[in-house]
Amino acid sequence: MFWNSRALPELQQLNFRDRMAVLRRAADQLPTPQKLILNIWKLCVLIPPFMLIARADTIWQGLGFALALVLLYPLLTRPVTFALVRPLLAQARRQLQL
């Protein structure tokens, strides 16, 4: 499981900008069922915190839930995204000629 794009062996020699370009290209090439799975996972991660924010009793409680969302969203979605796009990274990198 990878938490950072620098840890992906296919992208280790690239700078941040190039890594993001390859990841974007690979994500765009995902087959529709995998895109659907990824987007449903992201919704499953987003909906509960937004419900908590909407039902917060105080502004501070709502801000706490919002901060938790900002911190946890990448931790829960990036590894899944990397796992789904990893088979397509070499092809995306060749297409971008990096």
PDB file of C-alpha atoms in Angstrom:
ATOM      1  CA  MET A   1       0.000   0.000   0.000  1.00  0.00           C
ATOM      2  CA  PHE A   2       1.411   3.370  -1.039  1.00  0.00           C
ATOM      3  CA  TRP A   3       0.617   6.622   0.760  1.00  0.00           C
ATOM      4  CA  ASN A   4       2.726   8.932  -1.376  1.00  0.00           C
ATOM      5  CA  SER A   5       3.397   9.123  -5.102  1.00  0.00           C
ATOM      6  CA  ARG A   6       7.168   9.237  -4.423  1.00  0.00           C
ATOM      7  CA  ALA A   7       6.956   5.687  -3.089  1.00  0.00           C
ATOM      8  CA  LEU A   8       5.568   4.281  -6.346  1.00  0.00           C
ATOM      9  CA  PRO A   9       8.450   2.534  -8.131  1.00  0.00           C
ATOM     10  CA  GLU A  10       7.133   3.617 -11.535  1.00  0.00           C
ATOM     11  CA  LEU A  11       7.370   7.302 -10.578  1.00  0.00           C
ATOM     12  CA  GLN A  12      10.449   7.499  -8.357  1.00  0.00           C
ATOM     13  CA  GLN A  13      12.709   9.325 -10.814  1.00  0.00           C
ATOM     14  CA  LEU A  14      10.148  12.030 -11.600  1.00  0.00           C
ATOM     15  CA  ASN A  15       9.629  15.390  -9.965  1.00  0.00           C
ATOM     16  CA  PHE A  16       6.312  16.293  -8.340  1.00  0.00           C
ATOM     17  CA  ARG A  17       4.840  17.972 -11.419  1.00  0.00           C
ATOM     18  CA  ASP A  18       5.628  15.038 -13.682  1.00  0.00           C
ATOM     19  CA  ARG A  19       4.349  12.501 -11.122  1.00  0.00           C
ATOM     20  CA  MET A  20       1.034  14.344 -10.938  1.00  0.00           C
ATOM     21  CA  ALA A  21       0.796  14.483 -14.741  1.00  0.00           C
ATOM     22  CA  VAL A  22       1.370  10.718 -15.016  1.00  0.00           C
ATOM     23  CA  LEU A  23      -1.126   9.997 -12.230  1.00  0.00           C
ATOM     24  CA  ARG A  24      -3.738  12.222 -13.896  1.00  0.00           C
ATOM     25  CA  ARG A  25      -3.207  10.533 -17.256  1.00  0.00           C
ATOM     26  CA  ALA A  26      -3.449   7.073 -15.686  1.00  0.00           C
ATOM     27  CA  ALA A  27      -6.601   8.057 -13.770  1.00  0.00           C
ATOM     28  CA  ASP A  28      -8.149   9.325 -17.002  1.00  0.00           C
ATOM     29  CA  GLN A  29      -7.422   5.938 -18.619  1.00  0.00           C
ATOM     30  CA  LEU A  30      -9.123   3.919 -15.889  1.00  0.00           C
ATOM     31  CA  PRO A  31     -11.921   1.709 -17.199  1.00  0.00           C
ATOM     32  CA  THR A  32     -15.415   2.873 -16.279  1.00  0.00           C
ATOM     33  CA  PRO A  33     -16.082   0.185 -13.634  1.00  0.00           C
ATOM     34  CA  GLN A  34     -12.884   1.094 -11.774  1.00  0.00           C
ATOM     35  CA  LYS A  35     -13.679   4.814 -12.015  1.00  0.00           C
ATOM     36  CA  LEU A  36     -17.099   4.064 -10.584  1.00  0.00           C
ATOM     37  CA  ILE A  37     -15.582   2.078  -7.703  1.00  0.00           C
ATOM     38  CA  LEU A  38     -13.132   4.883  -6.959  1.00  0.00           C
ATOM     39  CA  ASN A  39     -15.805   7.574  -7.043  1.00  0.00           C
ATOM     40  CA  ILE A  40     -18.186   5.561  -4.847  1.00  0.00           C
ATOM     41  CA  TRP A  41     -15.345   5.033  -2.348  1.00  0.00           C
ATOM     42  CA  LYS A  42     -14.688   8.784  -2.303  1.00  0.00           C
ATOM     43  CA  LEU A  43     -18.378   9.466  -1.699  1.00  0.00           C
ATOM     44  CA  CYS A  44     -18.438   6.932   1.125  1.00  0.00           C
ATOM     45  CA  VAL A  45     -15.519   8.768   2.706  1.00  0.00           C
ATOM     46  CA  LEU A  46     -17.044  12.242   2.208  1.00  0.00           C
ATOM     47  CA  ILE A  47     -20.689  11.778   3.150  1.00  0.00           C
ATOM     48  CA  PRO A  48     -20.393  10.830   6.862  1.00  0.00           C
ATOM     49  CA  PRO A  49     -18.178  13.792   7.822  1.00  0.00           C
ATOM     50  CA  PHE A  50     -20.441  16.192   5.941  1.00  0.00           C
ATOM     51  CA  MET A  51     -23.417  14.777   7.786  1.00  0.00           C
ATOM     52  CA  LEU A  52     -21.553  15.324  11.058  1.00  0.00           C
ATOM     53  CA  ILE A  53     -20.689  18.888  10.048  1.00  0.00           C
ATOM     54  CA  ALA A  54     -24.330  19.583   9.159  1.00  0.00           C
ATOM     55  CA  ARG A  55     -25.523  18.225  12.523  1.00  0.00           C
ATOM     56  CA  ALA A  56     -22.812  19.874  14.642  1.00  0.00           C
ATOM     57  CA  ASP A  57     -24.122  21.639  17.740  1.00  0.00           C
ATOM     58  CA  THR A  58     -21.492  24.378  17.774  1.00  0.00           C
ATOM     59  CA  ILE A  59     -19.324  26.068  15.202  1.00  0.00           C
ATOM     60  CA  TRP A  60     -16.226  24.639  16.914  1.00  0.00           C
ATOM     61  CA  GLN A  61     -17.575  21.125  16.665  1.00  0.00           C
ATOM     62  CA  GLY A  62     -18.302  21.682  12.975  1.00  0.00           C
ATOM     63  CA  LEU A  63     -14.791  23.052  12.435  1.00  0.00           C
ATOM     64  CA  GLY A  64     -13.361  20.022  14.220  1.00  0.00           C
ATOM     65  CA  PHE A  65     -15.250  17.678  11.899  1.00  0.00           C
ATOM     66  CA  ALA A  66     -14.121  19.734   8.898  1.00  0.00           C
ATOM     67  CA  LEU A  67     -10.492  19.548  10.043  1.00  0.00           C
ATOM     68  CA  ALA A  68     -10.805  15.791  10.516  1.00  0.00           C
ATOM     69  CA  LEU A  69     -12.215  15.522   6.989  1.00  0.00           C
ATOM     70  CA  VAL A  70      -9.336  17.528   5.523  1.00  0.00           C
ATOM     71  CA  LEU A  71      -6.805  15.312   7.284  1.00  0.00           C
ATOM     72  CA  LEU A  72      -8.445  11.921   6.751  1.00  0.00           C
ATOM     73  CA  TYR A  73      -9.736  12.242   3.170  1.00  0.00           C
ATOM     74  CA  PRO A  74      -6.293  11.935   1.498  1.00  0.00           C
ATOM     75  CA  LEU A  75      -5.249   9.170   3.885  1.00  0.00           C
ATOM     76  CA  LEU A  76      -8.263   7.092   2.904  1.00  0.00           C
ATOM     77  CA  THR A  77      -8.511   7.849  -0.814  1.00  0.00           C
ATOM     78  CA  ARG A  78      -4.927   8.097  -2.087  1.00  0.00           C
ATOM     79  CA  PRO A  79      -3.924   4.458  -1.417  1.00  0.00           C
ATOM     80  CA  VAL A  80      -7.038   3.237  -3.236  1.00  0.00           C
ATOM     81  CA  THR A  81      -6.364   5.587  -6.138  1.00  0.00           C
ATOM     82  CA  PHE A  82      -2.737   4.459  -6.363  1.00  0.00           C
ATOM     83  CA  ALA A  83      -3.778   0.800  -6.266  1.00  0.00           C
ATOM     84  CA  LEU A  84      -6.257   1.262  -9.113  1.00  0.00           C
ATOM     85  CA  VAL A  85      -4.008   3.341 -11.399  1.00  0.00           C
ATOM     86  CA  ARG A  86      -0.741   1.487 -10.746  1.00  0.00           C
ATOM     87  CA  PRO A  87      -1.159  -0.988 -13.653  1.00  0.00           C
ATOM     88  CA  LEU A  88      -1.618   1.977 -16.006  1.00  0.00           C
ATOM     89  CA  LEU A  89       1.322   4.098 -14.823  1.00  0.00           C
ATOM     90  CA  ALA A  90       3.935   2.732 -17.232  1.00  0.00           C
ATOM     91  CA  GLN A  91       1.641   3.276 -20.209  1.00  0.00           C
ATOM     92  CA  ALA A  92       0.716   6.795 -19.054  1.00  0.00           C
ATOM     93  CA  ARG A  93       4.383   7.639 -18.529  1.00  0.00           C
ATOM     94  CA  ARG A  94       5.247   6.445 -22.052  1.00  0.00           C
ATOM     95  CA  GLN A  95       2.422   8.533 -23.504  1.00  0.00           C
ATOM     96  CA  LEU A  96       3.735  11.618 -21.748  1.00  0.00           C
ATOM     97  CA  GLN A  97       7.319  10.622 -22.697  1.00  0.00           C
ATOM     98  CA  LEU A  98       8.735  11.249 -19.220  1.00  0.00           C
TER      99      LEU A  98
END
